[in-house]
XYZ file of C-alpha atoms in Angstrom:
734
model
C 46.292 22.074 -12.929
C 45.242 21.927 -9.318
C 47.101 19.352 -7.294
C 44.857 16.830 -5.374
C 45.034 16.453 -1.648
C 47.741 14.052 -0.436
C 46.174 11.273 1.594
C 47.830 8.577 3.696
C 46.560 4.974 3.667
C 47.136 1.928 5.952
C 46.540 -1.678 5.114
C 44.066 -3.691 7.316
C 41.650 -6.442 6.560
C 43.287 -6.849 3.079
C 41.789 -3.270 2.286
C 43.613 -0.072 1.834
C 42.016 2.409 4.332
C 42.540 6.064 4.499
C 44.118 7.696 7.555
C 41.924 10.515 9.044
C 43.509 12.241 11.924
C 43.880 16.009 11.020
C 41.587 18.875 10.369
C 42.758 19.031 6.788
C 41.718 15.425 6.373
C 38.200 16.309 7.379
C 38.176 19.457 5.309
C 39.049 17.381 2.142
C 36.975 14.446 2.885
C 34.618 15.221 -0.014
C 37.522 14.861 -2.480
C 38.135 11.154 -1.449
C 36.922 8.665 -3.991
C 33.929 6.921 -2.708
C 35.354 3.604 -3.923
C 37.961 4.009 -1.108
C 35.352 4.408 1.632
C 35.071 1.327 3.798
C 31.287 1.938 4.379
C 28.685 3.680 2.230
C 25.808 3.635 4.739
C 25.111 2.902 8.418
C 22.101 3.014 10.537
C 21.505 5.707 13.193
C 20.267 3.165 15.710
C 21.612 -0.086 17.044
C 25.260 1.150 17.112
C 27.407 2.513 19.856
C 27.324 6.160 18.822
C 25.483 9.279 20.050
C 22.103 9.006 18.238
C 21.480 12.766 18.611
C 24.660 13.571 16.569
C 23.637 11.046 14.001
C 20.131 12.546 13.753
C 21.730 15.932 13.039
C 23.805 14.522 10.224
C 20.798 12.514 8.811
C 19.222 15.259 6.667
C 16.864 12.874 4.971
C 15.546 11.584 8.377
C 15.368 8.053 7.037
C 17.509 6.540 9.892
C 20.585 6.034 7.757
C 23.837 8.027 7.154
C 25.183 8.198 3.725
C 28.354 9.727 2.110
C 26.634 12.919 0.809
C 25.227 13.682 4.289
C 28.496 13.051 6.037
C 30.377 15.256 3.505
C 27.846 17.918 3.903
C 28.323 17.799 7.765
C 32.117 18.080 7.306
C 31.723 21.078 4.998
C 29.151 22.757 7.256
C 31.445 22.470 10.313
C 34.630 23.414 8.415
C 32.852 26.645 7.194
C 32.124 27.678 10.765
C 35.501 27.488 12.373
C 38.753 29.291 11.774
C 40.888 26.290 11.747
C 39.644 22.709 10.802
C 42.091 21.241 13.316
C 39.522 22.191 16.037
C 37.263 19.360 14.555
C 40.157 16.877 14.958
C 41.103 17.917 18.507
C 37.550 16.969 19.728
C 35.876 17.708 23.035
C 32.540 19.115 23.961
C 33.867 22.605 24.841
C 34.278 25.114 21.950
C 36.501 28.083 22.153
C 34.751 31.250 21.054
C 37.853 32.259 19.184
C 37.468 29.113 17.066
C 34.283 30.330 15.500
C 34.804 31.911 12.117
C 33.159 35.326 12.462
C 34.351 36.408 8.989
C 31.169 34.988 7.540
C 27.556 36.033 8.219
C 26.765 32.518 9.578
C 29.779 32.499 11.813
C 29.083 35.984 13.150
C 25.533 35.057 14.014
C 26.728 31.837 15.664
C 29.279 33.684 17.763
C 26.627 36.248 18.804
C 24.358 33.549 19.876
C 27.181 31.858 21.796
C 27.897 35.106 23.681
C 24.253 35.539 24.477
C 23.945 32.029 25.862
C 27.003 32.685 28.120
C 25.490 35.989 29.210
C 22.249 34.392 30.113
C 24.197 31.698 32.049
C 25.864 34.401 34.106
C 29.325 34.065 32.415
C 29.536 37.110 30.039
C 33.338 37.084 30.134
C 33.721 33.420 29.394
C 35.644 32.474 26.261
C 34.620 28.800 26.259
C 31.057 27.400 25.787
C 30.178 23.803 26.518
C 27.644 21.447 25.082
C 25.927 21.299 28.459
C 25.340 25.141 28.506
C 23.847 25.088 25.064
C 21.567 22.227 25.945
C 20.549 24.040 29.121
C 19.684 27.063 27.032
C 17.644 25.074 24.588
C 15.795 23.440 27.443
C 15.012 26.896 28.910
C 13.854 28.016 25.480
C 11.520 25.188 25.246
C 10.037 25.952 28.592
C 9.268 29.580 27.572
C 5.872 30.625 26.419
C 7.407 31.649 23.114
C 10.248 29.276 22.191
C 10.704 30.056 18.486
C 9.425 26.626 17.348
C 6.614 28.214 15.304
C 3.935 26.382 17.256
C 1.385 27.758 19.713
C -0.843 25.817 21.916
C -3.945 26.612 24.051
C -1.591 27.290 27.037
C 0.250 29.962 25.019
C -3.022 32.083 25.018
C -2.517 32.627 28.844
C -5.947 33.824 30.052
C -7.615 34.457 26.831
C -10.129 31.661 27.024
C -11.812 32.387 23.626
C -8.302 32.205 21.863
C -7.380 29.117 23.731
C -10.664 27.467 22.798
C -10.098 28.499 19.111
C -6.575 26.970 19.097
C -7.863 23.768 20.660
C -10.604 23.715 17.970
C -8.184 24.184 15.114
C -5.907 21.525 16.585
C -8.694 19.057 16.833
C -10.104 19.673 13.333
C -6.844 20.261 11.373
C -4.394 18.157 13.353
C -1.639 18.884 15.815
C 1.967 19.843 15.413
C 4.421 18.798 18.066
C 6.676 21.754 19.274
C 10.214 21.452 20.477
C 8.983 21.154 24.033
C 6.893 18.132 23.079
C 3.610 20.012 23.548
C 1.157 19.666 20.645
C -0.258 22.800 19.073
C -0.776 24.419 15.747
C 1.481 26.366 13.371
C 0.897 29.127 10.942
C -0.057 26.730 8.127
C -2.844 25.258 10.283
C -4.108 28.678 11.285
C -4.136 29.902 7.737
C -6.036 26.886 6.544
C -8.667 27.372 9.289
C -9.281 31.067 8.480
C -9.275 30.268 4.689
C -12.060 27.792 5.197
C -14.067 30.190 7.406
C -13.808 32.948 4.732
C -14.805 30.414 1.971
C -17.891 29.460 3.913
C -18.739 33.126 4.387
C -18.566 33.626 0.668
C -20.719 30.502 0.092
C -23.456 31.738 2.394
C -23.524 34.953 0.390
C -24.264 33.049 -2.834
C -27.645 31.574 -1.542
C -29.633 34.477 -2.674
C -27.821 34.873 -5.981
C -28.690 31.274 -6.841
C -32.319 31.740 -5.826
C -32.309 29.639 -2.692
C -34.057 31.513 -0.005
C -34.290 28.705 2.567
C -32.116 29.550 5.527
C -30.363 28.203 7.457
C -28.377 25.702 5.495
C -29.673 22.824 7.611
C -33.239 23.664 6.607
C -32.281 23.804 2.881
C -30.572 20.476 3.165
C -33.378 18.722 5.055
C -35.869 20.007 2.472
C -33.802 18.864 -0.475
C -33.354 15.419 1.105
C -37.117 15.174 1.770
C -37.868 15.971 -1.900
C -35.268 13.482 -3.212
C -36.759 10.736 -1.100
C -40.210 10.812 -2.689
C -39.597 12.564 -6.081
C -39.797 9.454 -8.248
C -43.029 8.203 -6.601
C -44.708 11.710 -6.645
C -43.794 12.182 -10.302
C -45.236 8.744 -10.964
C -48.609 9.645 -9.197
C -49.102 12.834 -11.245
C -48.231 11.014 -14.445
C -51.031 8.496 -13.618
C -53.422 11.248 -12.904
C -52.663 13.021 -16.278
C -53.263 9.752 -18.154
C -56.655 9.210 -16.419
C -57.588 12.726 -17.183
C -56.729 12.007 -20.761
C -58.759 8.802 -20.887
C -61.041 7.639 -18.086
C -60.731 4.111 -19.245
C -57.200 4.126 -17.866
C -58.316 4.576 -14.286
C -58.974 0.870 -13.487
C -55.745 -0.471 -15.019
C -53.691 2.380 -13.311
C -55.061 1.482 -9.865
C -54.417 -1.874 -7.996
C -56.787 -4.692 -9.152
C -58.778 -7.153 -6.914
C -56.404 -9.929 -7.857
C -53.540 -7.825 -6.821
C -55.011 -7.103 -3.471
C -55.819 -10.815 -3.133
C -52.050 -11.697 -3.795
C -51.116 -9.128 -1.148
C -53.590 -10.658 1.274
C -51.741 -13.945 1.135
C -48.584 -12.236 2.317
C -47.360 -11.049 5.716
C -47.478 -7.334 5.264
C -45.851 -4.445 7.023
C -45.315 -0.770 6.221
C -41.905 -1.673 4.940
C -43.069 -4.410 2.545
C -41.620 -3.938 -0.922
C -44.791 -5.113 -2.578
C -46.765 -2.488 -0.652
C -44.241 0.250 -1.481
C -44.581 -0.638 -5.209
C -48.280 0.556 -5.230
C -49.127 4.184 -6.144
C -48.939 6.819 -3.395
C -52.718 7.324 -3.439
C -55.745 6.349 -5.433
C -55.614 7.595 -8.972
C -58.837 9.479 -9.518
C -57.955 11.875 -12.369
C -57.570 14.934 -10.123
C -54.006 16.213 -10.027
C -53.998 16.549 -6.194
C -51.729 14.419 -3.995
C -53.076 13.841 -0.462
C -50.233 14.138 2.185
C -52.066 12.977 5.261
C -55.212 10.914 4.613
C -55.674 8.226 1.894
C -51.920 7.739 1.498
C -50.129 4.473 0.758
C -49.139 3.123 4.200
C -45.550 2.387 3.044
C -45.021 6.080 2.216
C -46.745 7.789 5.144
C -43.582 8.625 7.016
C -41.819 9.918 3.802
C -44.734 12.233 2.860
C -45.026 13.462 6.447
C -41.299 14.434 6.288
C -41.927 16.026 2.997
C -44.846 18.064 4.428
C -42.920 19.270 7.484
C -39.434 19.859 6.044
C -40.173 21.046 2.486
C -43.857 22.093 1.987
C -44.193 24.030 5.159
C -40.893 26.031 4.979
C -41.587 26.904 1.273
C -45.303 27.606 1.328
C -45.522 28.814 4.933
C -48.294 26.317 5.823
C -48.458 22.573 6.469
C -50.699 21.713 3.532
C -52.676 18.447 3.739
C -52.634 18.067 -0.041
C -50.286 19.032 -2.828
C -51.266 20.025 -6.368
C -49.144 19.314 -9.383
C -48.452 23.024 -9.751
C -47.254 23.315 -6.183
C -45.059 20.230 -6.634
C -43.357 21.797 -9.716
C -42.860 24.993 -7.768
C -41.329 23.088 -4.865
C -38.901 21.255 -7.128
C -37.942 24.381 -8.909
C -37.078 26.300 -5.789
C -35.330 23.349 -4.189
C -33.246 22.866 -7.373
C -31.639 26.260 -6.730
C -30.910 25.126 -3.195
C -29.531 21.858 -4.334
C -27.223 23.735 -6.676
C -26.191 26.024 -3.803
C -25.664 23.073 -1.479
C -23.503 21.317 -4.165
C -21.193 24.319 -4.197
C -20.625 24.159 -0.446
C -16.810 24.065 0.338
C -15.567 20.748 1.738
C -13.873 21.706 4.961
C -13.062 19.940 8.309
C -15.359 22.615 9.912
C -18.412 20.345 9.174
C -21.924 21.727 9.785
C -21.448 25.391 10.882
C -24.039 28.149 10.802
C -23.729 31.475 9.070
C -23.987 33.285 12.333
C -21.121 31.315 13.742
C -19.021 32.121 10.676
C -19.891 35.824 10.999
C -19.031 35.786 14.713
C -15.600 34.185 14.015
C -14.653 36.761 11.375
C -15.755 39.671 13.447
C -14.406 38.478 16.921
C -10.836 39.642 16.361
C -9.505 36.183 17.108
C -7.811 36.084 13.799
C -5.595 38.984 14.559
C -4.935 37.756 18.190
C -3.835 34.347 16.811
C -1.589 35.996 14.192
C 0.058 38.089 16.949
C 0.808 34.958 18.949
C 2.447 33.323 15.850
C 4.411 36.452 15.063
C 5.717 36.717 18.645
C 6.877 33.093 18.524
C 8.529 33.621 15.189
C 10.477 36.492 16.694
C 12.282 33.989 18.936
C 12.721 31.506 16.100
C 16.132 32.880 14.971
C 17.544 32.494 18.542
C 16.325 28.950 18.758
C 17.771 28.075 15.261
C 21.120 29.538 16.191
C 21.206 27.765 19.561
C 20.495 24.512 17.681
C 23.233 25.231 15.199
C 25.707 25.977 18.088
C 24.793 22.609 19.585
C 25.443 20.942 16.119
C 28.746 22.514 15.839
C 29.914 21.394 19.314
C 28.642 17.911 18.703
C 30.504 17.666 15.400
C 33.593 18.952 17.050
C 33.377 16.031 19.527
C 31.937 13.282 17.280
C 32.897 14.015 13.741
C 36.453 12.455 13.660
C 35.373 9.253 15.567
C 32.495 8.885 13.133
C 34.766 9.190 10.100
C 37.098 6.516 11.652
C 34.088 4.311 11.917
C 32.711 4.996 8.416
C 35.172 6.129 5.875
C 37.767 3.783 7.502
C 37.517 1.326 10.298
C 40.729 2.401 12.042
C 38.899 2.386 15.464
C 38.141 -1.266 14.932
C 41.565 -2.285 13.721
C 43.354 -0.306 16.429
C 41.144 -2.215 18.879
C 39.693 1.033 20.334
C 36.036 -0.141 20.044
C 34.200 0.385 16.816
C 30.785 1.882 16.627
C 29.258 -1.405 15.534
C 30.799 -3.427 18.437
C 28.039 -3.810 20.988
C 30.247 -5.102 23.868
C 32.107 -8.292 25.028
C 30.553 -11.740 25.486
C 32.041 -14.064 28.087
C 31.178 -17.641 27.328
C 32.980 -21.055 27.276
C 36.125 -19.827 28.865
C 36.820 -17.041 26.450
C 35.789 -13.471 25.635
C 34.356 -12.341 22.277
C 34.852 -8.779 21.366
C 33.271 -8.864 17.906
C 29.600 -8.638 18.913
C 26.876 -6.816 16.979
C 23.365 -5.949 18.066
C 20.706 -7.375 15.736
C 16.899 -6.990 15.410
C 16.020 -10.499 14.069
C 18.344 -13.429 14.376
C 16.589 -15.361 11.546
C 16.731 -12.577 9.056
C 20.361 -11.615 10.035
C 21.678 -15.118 9.864
C 20.541 -15.585 6.247
C 23.222 -13.075 5.070
C 25.629 -13.300 7.927
C 26.347 -16.932 7.064
C 28.288 -15.660 4.054
C 30.870 -14.301 6.478
C 32.380 -17.861 6.867
C 32.780 -17.178 10.627
C 31.496 -19.192 13.651
C 28.588 -17.123 14.850
C 26.566 -17.498 18.014
C 23.284 -15.666 18.383
C 22.462 -14.894 21.929
C 19.362 -13.474 23.626
C 20.386 -11.002 26.365
C 18.155 -10.107 29.253
C 18.555 -7.527 31.987
C 15.960 -6.004 34.383
C 13.031 -6.695 32.077
C 14.806 -5.606 28.949
C 15.778 -7.962 26.124
C 17.921 -7.659 22.999
C 19.699 -10.029 20.571
C 23.360 -9.993 19.687
C 25.590 -11.994 17.453
C 29.032 -12.911 18.646
C 31.879 -14.169 16.287
C 34.010 -16.893 17.882
C 37.267 -16.516 15.865
C 39.634 -18.731 17.919
C 39.663 -21.692 20.138
C 37.586 -24.821 19.856
C 33.839 -24.938 19.665
C 33.168 -28.473 21.083
C 31.014 -27.196 23.967
C 29.087 -24.450 22.303
C 25.401 -25.484 21.862
C 21.992 -23.893 21.945
C 21.010 -23.153 25.440
C 24.539 -22.430 26.768
C 24.588 -19.517 29.139
C 27.084 -16.709 29.528
C 27.378 -13.063 30.427
C 27.371 -10.120 28.058
C 28.868 -6.719 29.015
C 27.707 -3.786 26.916
C 29.803 -0.769 26.191
C 28.389 1.038 29.175
C 29.634 -1.757 31.429
C 26.187 -3.170 32.187
C 26.024 -7.001 32.518
C 23.295 -9.040 30.736
C 22.348 -12.727 31.016
C 23.154 -14.180 27.629
C 21.763 -17.468 26.243
C 22.740 -19.047 22.864
C 19.660 -19.280 20.614
C 21.290 -20.065 17.219
C 24.603 -21.165 15.916
C 26.263 -20.934 12.404
C 29.085 -23.476 12.273
C 32.389 -22.618 10.665
C 36.031 -23.489 11.484
C 37.865 -21.197 13.852
C 41.385 -22.326 13.102
C 43.383 -24.966 11.211
C 44.393 -26.648 14.526
C 40.758 -26.959 15.452
C 40.114 -28.510 11.923
C 42.973 -30.963 12.515
C 41.307 -32.615 15.426
C 37.829 -32.243 14.193
C 37.655 -35.734 12.265
C 38.895 -37.670 15.299
C 36.482 -35.958 17.606
C 33.544 -36.572 15.258
C 34.594 -40.215 15.028
C 34.728 -40.702 18.771
C 31.591 -38.795 19.241
C 29.872 -41.031 16.637
C 31.152 -44.187 18.348
C 29.890 -42.847 21.716
C 26.459 -41.990 20.289
C 26.163 -45.524 18.660
C 27.175 -47.224 21.886
C 24.858 -45.155 23.906
C 21.974 -45.683 21.477
C 22.636 -49.442 21.444
C 22.832 -49.634 25.269
C 19.619 -47.563 25.496
C 17.843 -49.946 23.132
C 19.021 -53.068 25.153
C 17.925 -51.410 28.355
C 14.445 -50.832 26.876
C 14.274 -54.360 25.844
C 15.244 -55.662 29.292
C 12.948 -53.293 31.049
C 10.079 -54.314 28.736
C 10.727 -57.959 29.301
C 10.900 -57.597 33.132
C 7.734 -55.585 33.124
C 5.860 -58.253 31.050
C 7.058 -61.034 33.270
C 6.071 -59.112 36.494
C 2.586 -58.525 34.978
C 2.160 -62.255 34.128
C 3.238 -63.216 37.634
C 0.697 -60.731 39.243
C -2.247 -61.746 37.023
C -1.647 -65.472 37.097
C -4.259 -67.628 39.160
C -2.923 -68.382 42.673
C -4.041 -72.059 42.494
C -2.192 -72.649 39.307
C 1.114 -74.384 40.062
C 4.022 -74.134 37.736
C 4.445 -76.969 35.459
C 7.362 -79.184 36.225
C 10.227 -78.855 33.803
C 11.121 -82.045 32.216
C 14.636 -83.167 32.864
C 16.387 -83.376 29.569
C 19.791 -84.285 28.503
C 22.434 -81.722 28.836
C 22.831 -79.420 25.972
C 25.811 -80.262 23.752
C 28.250 -77.693 22.267
C 27.940 -77.291 18.611
C 31.453 -78.250 17.256
C 30.762 -76.723 13.897
C 30.024 -73.286 15.452
C 33.229 -73.489 17.485
C 35.301 -74.427 14.448
C 33.885 -71.478 12.435
C 34.620 -69.033 15.169
C 38.144 -70.464 15.514
C 38.729 -70.110 11.683
C 37.417 -66.510 11.684
C 39.606 -65.528 14.624
C 42.621 -67.236 12.938
C 42.091 -65.326 9.711
C 41.746 -62.050 11.397
C 44.837 -62.516 13.508
C 46.742 -63.607 10.397
C 45.695 -60.489 8.612
C 46.635 -58.240 11.441
C 50.041 -59.958 11.734
C 50.650 -59.592 8.005
C 49.709 -55.896 8.095
C 51.782 -55.348 11.145
C 54.775 -57.153 9.363
C 54.444 -55.007 6.377
C 54.304 -51.999 8.483
C 57.464 -53.034 10.419
C 59.198 -53.675 7.130
C 59.072 -49.994 6.358
C 61.839 -49.460 8.754
C 63.060 -45.873 8.857
C 59.863 -44.787 6.830
C 57.563 -45.732 9.595
C 57.266 -42.045 10.856
C 56.618 -40.925 7.318
C 53.849 -43.529 7.014
C 52.256 -42.369 10.250
C 52.373 -38.785 9.048
C 50.777 -39.816 5.724
C 48.035 -41.622 7.591
C 47.316 -38.654 9.728
C 47.273 -36.326 6.716
C 44.874 -38.606 5.010
C 42.503 -38.383 7.883
C 42.802 -34.670 8.845
C 44.000 -33.215 5.490
C 40.575 -32.685 3.871
C 39.281 -31.000 7.022
C 42.291 -28.749 7.225
C 42.054 -27.850 3.489
C 38.348 -26.871 3.874
C 39.190 -24.964 7.111
C 42.031 -23.063 5.315
C 39.752 -22.191 2.344
C 36.995 -20.911 4.687
C 39.433 -18.976 6.907
C 40.819 -17.156 3.927
C 37.161 -16.002 3.147
C 36.383 -14.980 6.661
C 34.931 -11.517 6.452
C 33.344 -8.866 8.629
C 31.301 -7.479 5.672
C 28.251 -9.780 5.594
C 27.771 -9.490 9.452
C 27.476 -5.673 9.135
C 25.564 -5.720 5.907
C 22.901 -7.927 7.614
C 22.668 -5.164 10.348
C 21.839 -2.419 8.040
C 25.369 -1.239 7.064
C 26.632 -0.965 3.488
C 30.173 -2.318 3.488
C 32.257 -1.304 0.495
C 35.199 -3.773 1.044
C 35.727 -7.426 2.049
C 37.125 -6.524 5.528
C 38.738 -9.951 6.028
C 39.339 -11.446 9.480
C 42.689 -13.179 9.315
C 44.065 -15.545 11.984
C 46.045 -12.751 13.862
C 42.943 -10.541 14.148
C 40.828 -13.450 14.959
C 43.013 -14.436 17.949
C 42.707 -10.819 19.246
C 38.937 -10.835 18.872
C 38.419 -14.080 20.765
C 40.719 -14.644 23.706
C 40.849 -17.706 25.753
C 41.466 -17.882 29.551
C 45.084 -17.691 30.650
C 46.711 -17.893 34.043
C 48.761 -14.773 34.831
C 52.392 -15.285 34.314
C 53.268 -14.130 37.843
C 50.746 -16.366 39.531
C 51.660 -19.406 41.731
C 50.001 -22.678 40.872
C 49.498 -25.759 42.861
C 49.424 -28.731 40.412
C 48.241 -31.277 42.933
C 44.582 -31.966 42.223
C 43.164 -34.139 45.087
C 40.041 -34.868 42.985
C 41.902 -35.832 39.717
C 40.939 -39.209 38.194
C 43.554 -42.011 38.672
C 44.304 -44.063 35.608
C 47.037 -46.330 36.869
C 45.904 -49.489 35.062
C 45.275 -47.560 31.766
C 48.669 -45.875 31.956
C 50.482 -49.149 32.791
C 48.881 -50.919 29.788
C 49.770 -48.089 27.557
C 53.461 -48.035 28.726
C 53.629 -51.848 28.224
C 52.202 -51.537 24.715
C 54.746 -48.853 23.934
C 57.538 -51.027 25.276
C 56.406 -54.052 23.212
C 56.082 -51.872 20.049
C 59.552 -50.466 20.638
C 61.091 -53.824 21.227
C 59.586 -55.282 18.101
C 60.695 -52.348 16.067
C 64.248 -52.646 17.419
C 64.268 -56.323 16.758
C 62.950 -55.882 13.230
C 65.535 -53.181 12.511
C 68.330 -55.557 13.787
C 69.185 -52.968 16.403
C 69.394 -55.794 19.012
C 71.596 -58.156 17.134
C 74.710 -56.976 18.929
C 73.334 -57.948 22.284
C 71.321 -61.194 21.420
C 73.025 -64.558 21.825
C 73.721 -66.640 18.709
C 71.287 -69.272 19.446
C 68.357 -66.778 19.500
C 69.450 -65.190 16.393
C 69.484 -68.558 14.524
C 66.013 -69.507 15.853
C 64.630 -66.098 14.881
C 66.019 -66.370 11.422
C 64.522 -69.951 10.957
C 61.097 -68.767 12.208
C 61.083 -65.745 9.922
C 61.893 -67.910 6.916
C 59.179 -70.445 7.568
C 56.496 -67.758 8.384
C 57.125 -65.420 5.570
C 55.311 -67.628 2.847
C 52.300 -68.139 4.982
C 51.928 -64.410 5.836
C 52.340 -63.391 2.187
C 49.614 -65.869 1.203
C 47.222 -64.574 3.821
C 47.894 -60.999 2.752
C 47.397 -61.808 -0.898
């Protein structure tokens, strides 16, 4: 039994990921179970990777890389080098000795590499670079024959007739873009053109066989159309004449009556009137002769004139002024053969083309000339294909290992070397965010990315007229000052700076510490908002009142004196109100004293009580944050960008702190802590210190820590006060 390849794995993101660092790892990548791959698909655009290399791997040309395509690229590259370690060493310079010339493909590739070096003036060189191959491909594309199988009008070089023919085929049958970007035609387009020309030549030869002697085709077509336009009315006319010939009494009913003409006279008539066109073509007299010029229904004059010129005259050789029934049947019979011939006309993009033109094309020799151009271009095709294969091999040598470490495993990301999906670094709110991904549509992306349980900020980035959207993950620090409209700076992987503005936020906890203070911040924010709202409402009321009073003063009559205010007795204070306020304040103070007393009675358990109170407030928020942080994942963010992530790829606290770093003063820096503009809080600080002192004294007194230093008289008085106050306090609390 064949032993399987021995892989090495590392643990990151709660997922076992394969280690890929040697040529043998690359050579055996097809043997790795796909369930162990971190990604199963990735886009060829929108990631920080050479798109030209990705396009070479993307055999299906659908803009996505999948495992079969990546495995095929690895196998293709391994088969063309002597040692797979070359693919792991990287670089865009390929040693000629590394090419495996033991195979036919490798020998051809080596010969092309030597040919490229010879054309570059370095026949003795043993190393070929990607730049040299690309220069060779560029020179091939600039040649008259570049091996792409496409020729254009410019390829004809002086043969105007051939150039015009190529342009005509390109216009009628569609253009094919060559490797140089110039549109032209390929062998398939040329073959289709000549096949259609030959089919038309064969069709023209069938006219006499089918009994259609009207030539050219346009004349036969016009005659058939002229007959079809009046055939029903002409057949109707001759049927009427035969009926009158059978019985003369039918003449009057088969012609328009006086009453019918009277009805027509009441209408507004024209040559296109339907009622007029419904009448017979001519007066039915019993003679089977149809006049074509005189005595014709005005509605059919033009159609009969067309029939006379385009059908009668070409067939009979004379522009007859009348047509007998026998001549009409003869005309229909002859044109029936033409109609059959016309129906067999091949449908081609050539359109209406004469027999003479078809004959000239086939006898001009242009078909052989065009074939020679295509043959000459095909002769260079093998060199072009081998040059492109050489470029592919060098690109895979440079990019294959980094791609595997960004697809099969995410070692580049977890080693903090910059993953392919990382768009750059966002600097905002005093921190840097390295986990940034370029997105096409923030709305569509956020629908799935919200499942990542990560605090996400979508930013619109602008630079020199360009615009793009990124999503940045904030995985550490607080988020109190992150809001839509906040500005920052984004640096892409190339070092270019972009103006970044937050356009959308997905709220999630960034740490347990942030969740601990979140309830208190929300409570204070709610109080501030309510106070501000209440103050704004009062301000609006005052402003409205002042505005109304000012308006009344301005609009009041000048001669209207203010009414004297009657002197009244001074207002007396409501004793009941004062008593009620006093009772309420007394009850509240008694309750507070009772609660404080019970709290003091806890003695040594006071710190535990404070801790329990804090946990009761912050505990739920911290628990929810802990649950969400355990579910924080990279997968949904990338899945929403077109990737297919095979594992959860968790972002734990340690990785989160490394992805979002806050500002820190260097350890060797010198700091001046004196801030001349710092706010002074002398009174506030004094009151806080006094409150702490009072609480400490009360606690020490309650715990009997001061009994050793207090006089006996004070101890006795305090004991008597406590005994008398205890029942009252207990009653109030109850």
